[in-house]
C-alpha atoms as a PDB file:
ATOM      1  CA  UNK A   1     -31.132  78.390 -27.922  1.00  0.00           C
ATOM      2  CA  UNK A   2     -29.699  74.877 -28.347  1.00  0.00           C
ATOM      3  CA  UNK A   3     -30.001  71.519 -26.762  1.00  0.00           C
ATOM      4  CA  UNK A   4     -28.410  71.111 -23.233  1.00  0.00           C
ATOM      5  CA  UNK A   5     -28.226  67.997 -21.297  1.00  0.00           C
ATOM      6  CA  UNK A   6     -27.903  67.225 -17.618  1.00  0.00           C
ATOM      7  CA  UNK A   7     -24.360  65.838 -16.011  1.00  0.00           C
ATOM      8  CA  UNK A   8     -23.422  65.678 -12.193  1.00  0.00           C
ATOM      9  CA  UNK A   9     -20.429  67.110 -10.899  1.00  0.00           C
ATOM     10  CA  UNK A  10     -18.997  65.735  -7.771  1.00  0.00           C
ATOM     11  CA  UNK A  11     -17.656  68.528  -5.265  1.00  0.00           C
ATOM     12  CA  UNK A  12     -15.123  67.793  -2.666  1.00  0.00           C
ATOM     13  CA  UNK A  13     -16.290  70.464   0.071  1.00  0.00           C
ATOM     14  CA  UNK A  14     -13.850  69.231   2.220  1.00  0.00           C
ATOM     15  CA  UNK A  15     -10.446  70.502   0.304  1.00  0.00           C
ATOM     16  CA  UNK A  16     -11.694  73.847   0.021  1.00  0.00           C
ATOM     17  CA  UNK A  17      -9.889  75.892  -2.776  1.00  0.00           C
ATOM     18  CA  UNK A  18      -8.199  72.704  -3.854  1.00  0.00           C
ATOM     19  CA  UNK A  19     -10.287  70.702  -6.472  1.00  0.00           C
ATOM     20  CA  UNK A  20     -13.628  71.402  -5.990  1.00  0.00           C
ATOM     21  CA  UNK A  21     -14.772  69.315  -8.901  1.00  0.00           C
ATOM     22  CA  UNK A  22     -13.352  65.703  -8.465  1.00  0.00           C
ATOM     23  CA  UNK A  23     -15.560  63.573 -11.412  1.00  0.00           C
ATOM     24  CA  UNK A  24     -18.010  64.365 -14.136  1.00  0.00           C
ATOM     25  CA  UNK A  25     -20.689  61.387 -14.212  1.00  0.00           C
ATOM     26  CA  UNK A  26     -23.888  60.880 -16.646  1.00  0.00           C
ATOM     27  CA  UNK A  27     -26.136  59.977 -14.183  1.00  0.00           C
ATOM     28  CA  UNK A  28     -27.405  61.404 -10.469  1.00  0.00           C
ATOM     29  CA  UNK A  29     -27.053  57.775  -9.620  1.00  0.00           C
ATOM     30  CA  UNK A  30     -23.458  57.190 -11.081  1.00  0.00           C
ATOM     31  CA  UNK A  31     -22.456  59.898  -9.156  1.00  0.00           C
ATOM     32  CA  UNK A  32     -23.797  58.747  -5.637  1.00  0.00           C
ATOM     33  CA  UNK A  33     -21.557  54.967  -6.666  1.00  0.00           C
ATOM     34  CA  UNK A  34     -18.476  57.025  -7.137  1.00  0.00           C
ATOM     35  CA  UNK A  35     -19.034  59.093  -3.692  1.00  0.00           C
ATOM     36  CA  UNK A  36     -19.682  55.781  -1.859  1.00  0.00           C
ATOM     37  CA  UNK A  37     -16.275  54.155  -3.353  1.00  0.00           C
ATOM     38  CA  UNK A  38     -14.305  57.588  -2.784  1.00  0.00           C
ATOM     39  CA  UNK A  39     -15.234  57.390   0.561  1.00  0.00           C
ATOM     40  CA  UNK A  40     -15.018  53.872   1.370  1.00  0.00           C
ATOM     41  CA  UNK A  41     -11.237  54.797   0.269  1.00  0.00           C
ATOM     42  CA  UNK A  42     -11.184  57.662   2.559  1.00  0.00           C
ATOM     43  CA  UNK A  43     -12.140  55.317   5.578  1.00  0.00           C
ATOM     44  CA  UNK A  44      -9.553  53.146   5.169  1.00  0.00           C
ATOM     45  CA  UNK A  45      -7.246  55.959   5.085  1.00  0.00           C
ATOM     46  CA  UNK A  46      -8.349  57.832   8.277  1.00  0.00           C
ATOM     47  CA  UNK A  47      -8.999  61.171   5.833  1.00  0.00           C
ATOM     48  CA  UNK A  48     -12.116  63.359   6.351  1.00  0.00           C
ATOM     49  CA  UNK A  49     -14.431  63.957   3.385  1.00  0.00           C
ATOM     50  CA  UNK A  50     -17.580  66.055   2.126  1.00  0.00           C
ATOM     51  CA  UNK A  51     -18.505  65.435  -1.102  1.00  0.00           C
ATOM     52  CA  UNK A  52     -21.558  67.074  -2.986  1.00  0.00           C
ATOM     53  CA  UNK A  53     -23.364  66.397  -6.223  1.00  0.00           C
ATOM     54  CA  UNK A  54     -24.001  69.381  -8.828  1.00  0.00           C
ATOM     55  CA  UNK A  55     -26.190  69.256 -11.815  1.00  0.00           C
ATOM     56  CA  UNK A  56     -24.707  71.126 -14.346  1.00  0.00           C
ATOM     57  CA  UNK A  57     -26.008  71.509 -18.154  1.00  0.00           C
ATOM     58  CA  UNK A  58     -23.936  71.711 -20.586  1.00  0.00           C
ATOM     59  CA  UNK A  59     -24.448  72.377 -24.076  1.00  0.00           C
ATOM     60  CA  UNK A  60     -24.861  69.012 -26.459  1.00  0.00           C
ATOM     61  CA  UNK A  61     -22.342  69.646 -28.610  1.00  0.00           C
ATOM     62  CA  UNK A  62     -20.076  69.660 -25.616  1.00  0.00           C
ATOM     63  CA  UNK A  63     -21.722  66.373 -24.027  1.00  0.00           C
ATOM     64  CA  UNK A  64     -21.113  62.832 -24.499  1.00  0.00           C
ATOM     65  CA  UNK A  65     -23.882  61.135 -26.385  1.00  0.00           C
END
């Protein structure tokens, strides 16, 4: 079995069916900054939102490094 590392997917529950995976980050905590600036965006814009985070693992030949 090879190496696998950890990512975090963010899910937009909200748009069901439409793209549930919005952004790949490296980090848990890069993740939570892009949720808080999506919906910062969505406030201004009067749009609902639910967002989720996923860890995924991926293989490491497939991961950034």
């Amino acid at each position: 079995m090879g190496e696998y590392k950890n990512i975090h997917a963010v899910i937009d529950n909200y748009h069901e069916g439409a793209f549930p995976v919005i952004a790949i980050c490296p980090t848990h905590e890069a993740a939570e900054e892009y949720i808080a600036d999506r919906i910062k965006e969505d406030k201004k814009k009067g749009n609902n939102y639910d967002y989720d985070i996923a860890e995924v693992a991926i293989g490491c030949d497939m991961a950034w490094k």
